[in-house]
PDB file of C-alpha atoms in Angstrom:
ATOM      1  CA  MET G   1     141.578 -49.672 109.893  1.00 51.00           C
ATOM      2  CA  THR G   2     142.607 -51.022 106.466  1.00 50.00           C
ATOM      3  CA  ALA G   3     140.217 -51.512 103.584  1.00 49.00           C
ATOM      4  CA  GLY G   4     140.450 -55.309 103.967  1.00 48.00           C
ATOM      5  CA  ARG G   5     139.254 -55.161 107.581  1.00 48.00           C
ATOM      6  CA  ARG G   6     136.429 -52.769 106.728  1.00 49.00           C
ATOM      7  CA  TYR G   7     134.928 -55.339 104.332  1.00 45.00           C
ATOM      8  CA  ALA G   8     135.637 -58.385 106.505  1.00 45.00           C
ATOM      9  CA  VAL G   9     132.976 -57.636 109.175  1.00 45.00           C
ATOM     10  CA  PRO G  10     130.002 -57.048 106.807  1.00 47.00           C
ATOM     11  CA  LEU G  11     130.874 -60.196 104.867  1.00 42.00           C
ATOM     12  CA  ALA G  12     131.081 -62.246 108.047  1.00 45.00           C
ATOM     13  CA  LEU G  13     127.514 -61.427 109.144  1.00 43.00           C
ATOM     14  CA  PRO G  14     125.692 -63.232 106.277  1.00 45.00           C
ATOM     15  CA  LEU G  15     128.003 -66.218 106.730  1.00 41.00           C
ATOM     16  CA  LEU G  16     127.099 -66.358 110.431  1.00 41.00           C
ATOM     17  CA  GLY G  17     123.402 -66.293 109.548  1.00 47.00           C
ATOM     18  CA  LEU G  18     123.848 -69.174 107.117  1.00 40.00           C
ATOM     19  CA  LEU G  19     125.689 -71.226 109.741  1.00 40.00           C
ATOM     20  CA  LEU G  20     122.930 -70.643 112.313  1.00 41.00           C
ATOM     21  CA  THR G  21     120.246 -71.599 109.776  1.00 46.00           C
ATOM     22  CA  GLY G  22     122.129 -74.742 108.902  1.00 46.00           C
ATOM     23  CA  CYS G  23     122.187 -75.753 112.565  1.00 45.00           C
ATOM     24  CA  GLY G  24     118.400 -75.381 112.829  1.00 47.00           C
ATOM     25  CA  ILE G  25     118.496 -72.209 114.977  1.00 41.00           C
ATOM     26  CA  ARG G  26     116.065 -69.404 114.167  1.00 46.00           C
ATOM     27  CA  ALA G  27     118.105 -66.285 114.838  1.00 44.00           C
ATOM     28  CA  THR G  28     115.291 -63.777 114.231  1.00 42.00           C
ATOM     29  CA  GLU G  29     112.126 -65.416 115.750  1.00 42.00           C
ATOM     30  CA  VAL G  30     111.840 -64.389 119.404  1.00 43.00           C
ATOM     31  CA  PRO G  31     110.216 -65.513 121.639  1.00 41.00           C
ATOM     32  CA  THR G  32     110.030 -69.211 120.790  1.00 40.00           C
ATOM     33  CA  ASP G  33     106.492 -70.684 120.826  1.00 42.00           C
ATOM     34  CA  PHE G  34     106.385 -73.965 122.776  1.00 39.00           C
ATOM     35  CA  GLY G  35     102.628 -74.438 122.270  1.00 42.00           C
ATOM     36  CA  ALA G  36      99.650 -73.925 124.558  1.00 40.00           C
ATOM     37  CA  ALA G  37      99.714 -75.427 128.037  1.00 40.00           C
ATOM     38  CA  PRO G  38      97.345 -78.378 128.511  1.00 39.00           C
ATOM     39  CA  SER G  39      94.077 -77.467 130.242  1.00 41.00           C
ATOM     40  CA  ARG G  40      90.845 -79.216 131.309  1.00 49.00           C
ATOM     41  CA  VAL G  41      87.725 -78.315 129.336  1.00 56.00           C
ATOM     42  CA  PRO G  42      85.157 -77.035 131.864  1.00 78.00           C
ATOM     43  CA  CYS G  43      81.772 -78.784 132.166  1.00 88.00           C
ATOM     44  CA  THR G  44      82.992 -81.740 130.106  1.00 83.00           C
ATOM     45  CA  LEU G  45      82.712 -85.238 131.554  1.00 76.00           C
ATOM     46  CA  THR G  46      83.753 -88.628 130.284  1.00 67.00           C
ATOM     47  CA  GLU G  47      81.015 -90.870 128.897  1.00 55.00           C
ATOM     48  CA  PRO G  48      78.816 -92.246 131.719  1.00 55.00           C
ATOM     49  CA  ASP G  49      78.688 -95.969 132.450  1.00 47.00           C
ATOM     50  CA  VAL G  50      75.088 -96.597 131.367  1.00 47.00           C
ATOM     51  CA  THR G  51      75.212-100.278 132.345  1.00 44.00           C
ATOM     52  CA  ALA G  52      76.340 -99.472 135.886  1.00 45.00           C
ATOM     53  CA  GLN G  53      73.667 -96.809 136.203  1.00 51.00           C
ATOM     54  CA  ALA G  54      70.936 -99.208 135.082  1.00 49.00           C
ATOM     55  CA  ALA G  55      72.071-101.637 137.787  1.00 51.00           C
ATOM     56  CA  ARG G  56      71.598 -98.921 140.421  1.00 69.00           C
ATOM     57  CA  GLY G  57      68.044 -98.060 139.344  1.00 84.00           C
ATOM     58  CA  VAL G  58      66.042 -96.123 136.771  1.00 87.00           C
ATOM     59  CA  PRO G  59      68.288 -93.809 134.672  1.00 92.00           C
ATOM     60  CA  VAL G  60      67.426 -90.132 135.165  1.00 93.00           C
ATOM     61  CA  GLN G  61      69.071 -86.758 134.687  1.00 94.00           C
ATOM     62  CA  VAL G  62      69.525 -83.958 137.196  1.00 97.00           C
ATOM     63  CA  PHE G  63      70.649 -80.396 136.589  1.00 97.00           C
ATOM     64  CA  LEU G  64      73.822 -79.256 138.330  1.00 97.00           C
ATOM     65  CA  LEU G  65      75.469 -75.859 138.232  1.00 97.00           C
ATOM     66  CA  CYS G  66      78.524 -75.436 136.035  1.00 96.00           C
ATOM     67  CA  GLY G  67      79.968 -72.222 134.660  1.00 88.00           C
ATOM     68  CA  SER G  68      76.946 -70.252 136.005  1.00 89.00           C
ATOM     69  CA  SER G  69      74.590 -72.424 133.903  1.00 96.00           C
ATOM     70  CA  LEU G  70      72.508 -75.542 134.475  1.00 97.00           C
ATOM     71  CA  VAL G  71      73.933 -78.690 132.910  1.00 96.00           C
ATOM     72  CA  ALA G  72      72.252 -82.115 132.893  1.00 95.00           C
ATOM     73  CA  VAL G  73      74.182 -85.076 134.290  1.00 95.00           C
ATOM     74  CA  ASP G  74      73.170 -88.729 134.469  1.00 94.00           C
ATOM     75  CA  ARG G  75      71.981 -90.335 137.678  1.00 94.00           C
ATOM     76  CA  ALA G  76      69.724 -93.228 138.757  1.00 93.00           C
ATOM     77  CA  VAL G  77      66.862 -93.601 141.252  1.00 92.00           C
ATOM     78  CA  GLN G  78      65.311 -96.676 142.801  1.00 91.00           C
ATOM     79  CA  VAL G  79      61.625 -97.265 142.026  1.00 88.00           C
ATOM     80  CA  PRO G  80      59.990-100.526 143.213  1.00 87.00           C
ATOM     81  CA  ASP G  81      58.285-102.553 140.503  1.00 84.00           C
ATOM     82  CA  GLY G  82      54.520-102.249 140.383  1.00 80.00           C
ATOM     83  CA  THR G  83      54.420 -98.831 142.080  1.00 78.00           C
ATOM     84  CA  ALA G  84      51.214 -96.929 141.299  1.00 80.00           C
ATOM     85  CA  ASP G  85      51.624 -93.811 139.143  1.00 78.00           C
ATOM     86  CA  VAL G  86      50.752 -91.308 141.891  1.00 78.00           C
ATOM     87  CA  ARG G  87      53.216 -92.858 144.326  1.00 87.00           C
ATOM     88  CA  ARG G  88      55.775 -93.326 141.559  1.00 88.00           C
ATOM     89  CA  ARG G  89      55.857 -89.576 140.899  1.00 90.00           C
ATOM     90  CA  VAL G  90      56.675 -88.867 144.544  1.00 93.00           C
ATOM     91  CA  ILE G  91      59.338 -91.596 144.709  1.00 94.00           C
ATOM     92  CA  VAL G  92      61.016 -90.302 141.555  1.00 94.00           C
ATOM     93  CA  ALA G  93      60.842 -86.717 142.829  1.00 95.00           C
ATOM     94  CA  GLN G  94      62.427 -87.687 146.163  1.00 96.00           C
ATOM     95  CA  GLY G  95      65.151 -89.629 144.391  1.00 96.00           C
ATOM     96  CA  LEU G  96      65.905 -86.654 142.150  1.00 97.00           C
ATOM     97  CA  LEU G  97      65.959 -84.322 145.151  1.00 97.00           C
ATOM     98  CA  ASP G  98      68.392 -86.622 146.964  1.00 96.00           C
ATOM     99  CA  GLN G  99      70.642 -86.750 143.902  1.00 96.00           C
ATOM    100  CA  LEU G 100      70.647 -82.957 143.650  1.00 97.00           C
ATOM    101  CA  ALA G 101      71.636 -82.669 147.314  1.00 97.00           C
ATOM    102  CA  GLU G 102      74.572 -85.075 146.970  1.00 95.00           C
ATOM    103  CA  SER G 103      78.041 -83.657 146.469  1.00 94.00           C
ATOM    104  CA  PRO G 104      79.192 -83.986 142.848  1.00 94.00           C
ATOM    105  CA  SER G 105      81.610 -86.816 142.164  1.00 92.00           C
ATOM    106  CA  PRO G 106      85.377 -86.069 142.096  1.00 93.00           C
ATOM    107  CA  GLY G 107      85.306 -86.058 138.288  1.00 92.00           C
ATOM    108  CA  GLU G 108      82.360 -83.669 138.262  1.00 94.00           C
ATOM    109  CA  ARG G 109      84.043 -81.358 140.773  1.00 93.00           C
ATOM    110  CA  ASP G 110      87.193 -81.319 138.653  1.00 93.00           C
ATOM    111  CA  ALA G 111      85.066 -80.282 135.666  1.00 93.00           C
ATOM    112  CA  GLY G 112      83.509 -77.423 137.658  1.00 94.00           C
ATOM    113  CA  TYR G 113      80.155 -78.891 138.728  1.00 96.00           C
ATOM    114  CA  THR G 114      78.471 -77.766 141.971  1.00 97.00           C
ATOM    115  CA  THR G 115      74.996 -77.866 143.521  1.00 97.00           C
ATOM    116  CA  ASP G 116      73.072 -75.326 145.578  1.00 97.00           C
ATOM    117  CA  VAL G 117      70.454 -77.824 146.812  1.00 97.00           C
ATOM    118  CA  ARG G 118      70.981 -78.678 150.465  1.00 94.00           C
ATOM    119  CA  GLY G 119      70.461 -82.081 152.043  1.00 93.00           C
ATOM    120  CA  GLY G 120      67.598 -83.004 154.339  1.00 93.00           C
ATOM    121  CA  MET G 121      64.831 -81.768 152.062  1.00 96.00           C
ATOM    122  CA  SER G 122      61.905 -84.064 151.381  1.00 97.00           C
ATOM    123  CA  VAL G 123      59.001 -84.088 148.955  1.00 97.00           C
ATOM    124  CA  SER G 124      55.478 -85.397 149.360  1.00 95.00           C
ATOM    125  CA  GLY G 125      52.334 -85.694 147.275  1.00 94.00           C
ATOM    126  CA  PRO G 126      49.292 -83.417 147.164  1.00 93.00           C
ATOM    127  CA  HIS G 127      47.221 -82.322 150.122  1.00 93.00           C
ATOM    128  CA  PRO G 128      43.487 -83.244 149.950  1.00 91.00           C
ATOM    129  CA  LYS G 129      42.459 -80.100 148.039  1.00 91.00           C
ATOM    130  CA  ASP G 130      45.564 -79.881 145.817  1.00 94.00           C
ATOM    131  CA  PRO G 131      45.679 -80.792 142.125  1.00 93.00           C
ATOM    132  CA  LYS G 132      46.650 -84.454 141.827  1.00 90.00           C
ATOM    133  CA  ASP G 133      50.048 -83.660 140.249  1.00 91.00           C
ATOM    134  CA  THR G 134      51.188 -81.375 143.088  1.00 94.00           C
ATOM    135  CA  LEU G 135      54.558 -81.944 144.721  1.00 96.00           C
ATOM    136  CA  ARG G 136      55.074 -80.366 148.138  1.00 97.00           C
ATOM    137  CA  LEU G 137      58.588 -79.646 149.380  1.00 97.00           C
ATOM    138  CA  SER G 138      59.531 -79.609 153.058  1.00 97.00           C
ATOM    139  CA  ASN G 139      61.006 -76.151 152.373  1.00 96.00           C
ATOM    140  CA  ALA G 140      58.807 -73.511 150.782  1.00 96.00           C
ATOM    141  CA  PRO G 141      59.965 -72.788 147.209  1.00 96.00           C
ATOM    142  CA  ALA G 142      60.084 -69.071 148.062  1.00 94.00           C
ATOM    143  CA  ASP G 143      62.700 -69.801 150.750  1.00 95.00           C
ATOM    144  CA  LEU G 144      65.104 -71.523 148.341  1.00 96.00           C
ATOM    145  CA  THR G 145      67.974 -69.760 146.631  1.00 95.00           C
ATOM    146  CA  SER G 146      67.378 -68.863 142.994  1.00 95.00           C
ATOM    147  CA  TYR G 147      69.953 -71.482 141.964  1.00 97.00           C
ATOM    148  CA  ALA G 148      68.413 -74.261 144.063  1.00 97.00           C
ATOM    149  CA  LEU G 149      64.886 -73.493 142.836  1.00 97.00           C
ATOM    150  CA  ALA G 150      66.080 -73.504 139.218  1.00 97.00           C
ATOM    151  CA  GLN G 151      67.862 -76.839 139.732  1.00 98.00           C
ATOM    152  CA  ILE G 152      64.768 -78.437 141.275  1.00 98.00           C
ATOM    153  CA  VAL G 153      62.289 -77.044 138.739  1.00 97.00           C
ATOM    154  CA  CYS G 154      64.389 -77.993 135.719  1.00 97.00           C
ATOM    155  CA  THR G 155      65.180 -81.448 137.125  1.00 97.00           C
ATOM    156  CA  PHE G 156      61.551 -82.209 138.017  1.00 96.00           C
ATOM    157  CA  SER G 157      60.143 -80.788 134.761  1.00 93.00           C
ATOM    158  CA  ASP G 158      62.427 -83.050 132.713  1.00 87.00           C
ATOM    159  CA  SER G 159      61.374 -86.221 134.539  1.00 91.00           C
ATOM    160  CA  ALA G 160      58.499 -88.552 135.358  1.00 85.00           C
ATOM    161  CA  ALA G 161      57.714 -86.219 138.262  1.00 86.00           C
ATOM    162  CA  ALA G 162      56.385 -83.586 135.846  1.00 83.00           C
ATOM    163  CA  GLU G 163      53.092 -83.166 134.080  1.00 71.00           C
ATOM    164  CA  GLY G 164      52.773 -84.046 130.421  1.00 74.00           C
ATOM    165  CA  ASP G 165      53.519 -80.484 129.327  1.00 81.00           C
ATOM    166  CA  GLY G 166      56.795 -80.364 131.267  1.00 85.00           C
ATOM    167  CA  SER G 167      55.556 -77.977 133.945  1.00 93.00           C
ATOM    168  CA  VAL G 168      55.597 -78.844 137.637  1.00 95.00           C
ATOM    169  CA  ILE G 169      53.286 -77.726 140.463  1.00 96.00           C
ATOM    170  CA  LEU G 170      55.231 -77.019 143.650  1.00 97.00           C
ATOM    171  CA  GLY G 171      54.212 -75.999 147.119  1.00 96.00           C
ATOM    172  CA  GLY G 172      55.683 -75.917 150.591  1.00 96.00           C
ATOM    173  CA  PRO G 173      54.591 -77.502 153.856  1.00 94.00           C
ATOM    174  CA  ASP G 174      52.219 -74.635 154.682  1.00 91.00           C
ATOM    175  CA  ASP G 175      49.063 -73.293 153.061  1.00 88.00           C
ATOM    176  CA  ALA G 176      50.813 -70.769 150.828  1.00 90.00           C
ATOM    177  CA  PRO G 177      49.391 -70.744 147.275  1.00 93.00           C
ATOM    178  CA  LEU G 178      50.706 -73.413 144.945  1.00 96.00           C
ATOM    179  CA  ARG G 179      52.572 -72.312 141.834  1.00 97.00           C
ATOM    180  CA  ARG G 180      53.117 -73.956 138.471  1.00 96.00           C
ATOM    181  CA  TYR G 181      56.759 -73.636 137.371  1.00 96.00           C
ATOM    182  CA  GLU G 182      58.433 -74.044 133.993  1.00 95.00           C
ATOM    183  CA  CYS G 183      62.057 -74.557 133.001  1.00 95.00           C
ATOM    184  CA  THR G 184      63.086 -72.378 130.050  1.00 95.00           C
ATOM    185  CA  ASP G 185      66.274 -71.890 128.047  1.00 95.00           C
ATOM    186  CA  ASP G 186      66.824 -68.597 129.883  1.00 96.00           C
ATOM    187  CA  VAL G 187      66.618 -70.335 133.252  1.00 96.00           C
ATOM    188  CA  ARG G 188      69.050 -73.042 132.177  1.00 96.00           C
ATOM    189  CA  SER G 189      71.573 -70.498 130.847  1.00 96.00           C
ATOM    190  CA  ALA G 190      71.316 -68.005 133.734  1.00 95.00           C
ATOM    191  CA  PRO G 191      69.693 -69.590 136.821  1.00 95.00           C
ATOM    192  CA  GLY G 192      71.084 -66.911 139.109  1.00 90.00           C
ATOM    193  CA  THR G 193      69.295 -64.067 137.334  1.00 91.00           C
ATOM    194  CA  LYS G 194      66.377 -65.736 135.543  1.00 90.00           C
ATOM    195  CA  ALA G 195      63.767 -67.171 137.909  1.00 91.00           C
ATOM    196  CA  PRO G 196      61.670 -70.064 136.589  1.00 95.00           C
ATOM    197  CA  PRO G 197      58.432 -68.623 135.147  1.00 96.00           C
ATOM    198  CA  SER G 198      55.524 -69.446 137.414  1.00 96.00           C
ATOM    199  CA  SER G 199      51.824 -68.812 137.859  1.00 96.00           C
ATOM    200  CA  GLU G 200      49.529 -69.295 140.832  1.00 96.00           C
ATOM    201  CA  VAL G 201      47.427 -72.451 140.820  1.00 94.00           C
ATOM    202  CA  THR G 202      43.821 -72.188 141.922  1.00 82.00           C
ATOM    203  CA  GLY G 203      41.378 -75.026 142.485  1.00 68.00           C
ATOM    204  CA  GLY G 204      41.977 -78.704 142.943  1.00 63.00           C
TER     205      GLY G 204
END
């Protein structure tokens, strides 16, 4: 190889780099970053139609499961005008229970929402010797899954079905002792492992 050829190859390499740069090609950055793929944010819903909800009844919130936590979503229940307070509590509680048992909407399912409350459950008011704010479920609270009990307790305690302090007295259809339940931050963040705090209720 002659001296002229020995120098020709090294000189050609920088010129090739300049030509590639001029054409907008990055010769040394591999792999090329095309940006993150679009993805749906879990547990995020579009703004609810408050006007449409008001037309369907009294606006309320129920707690659904999403990402192993409890998340409040907007709903509505029907309450006849002029209903007495005692009866109103039961009507609201039944409406909330029905909403919890319904399958989440397509948009809610897409965002990851589910419910562990099964349909067919009913709620009634206190038995003769119960405290006046008692709500009795057709299924004993002890027979519910931890998720379903957390959904019901947190939904009831955040509604007109609860007492003034946010707690709720629940019982079943039998004579098992009533219990007063509370919804805490721990329950809302981990309903599968944190049972709603409760204490036995004695006396009427």
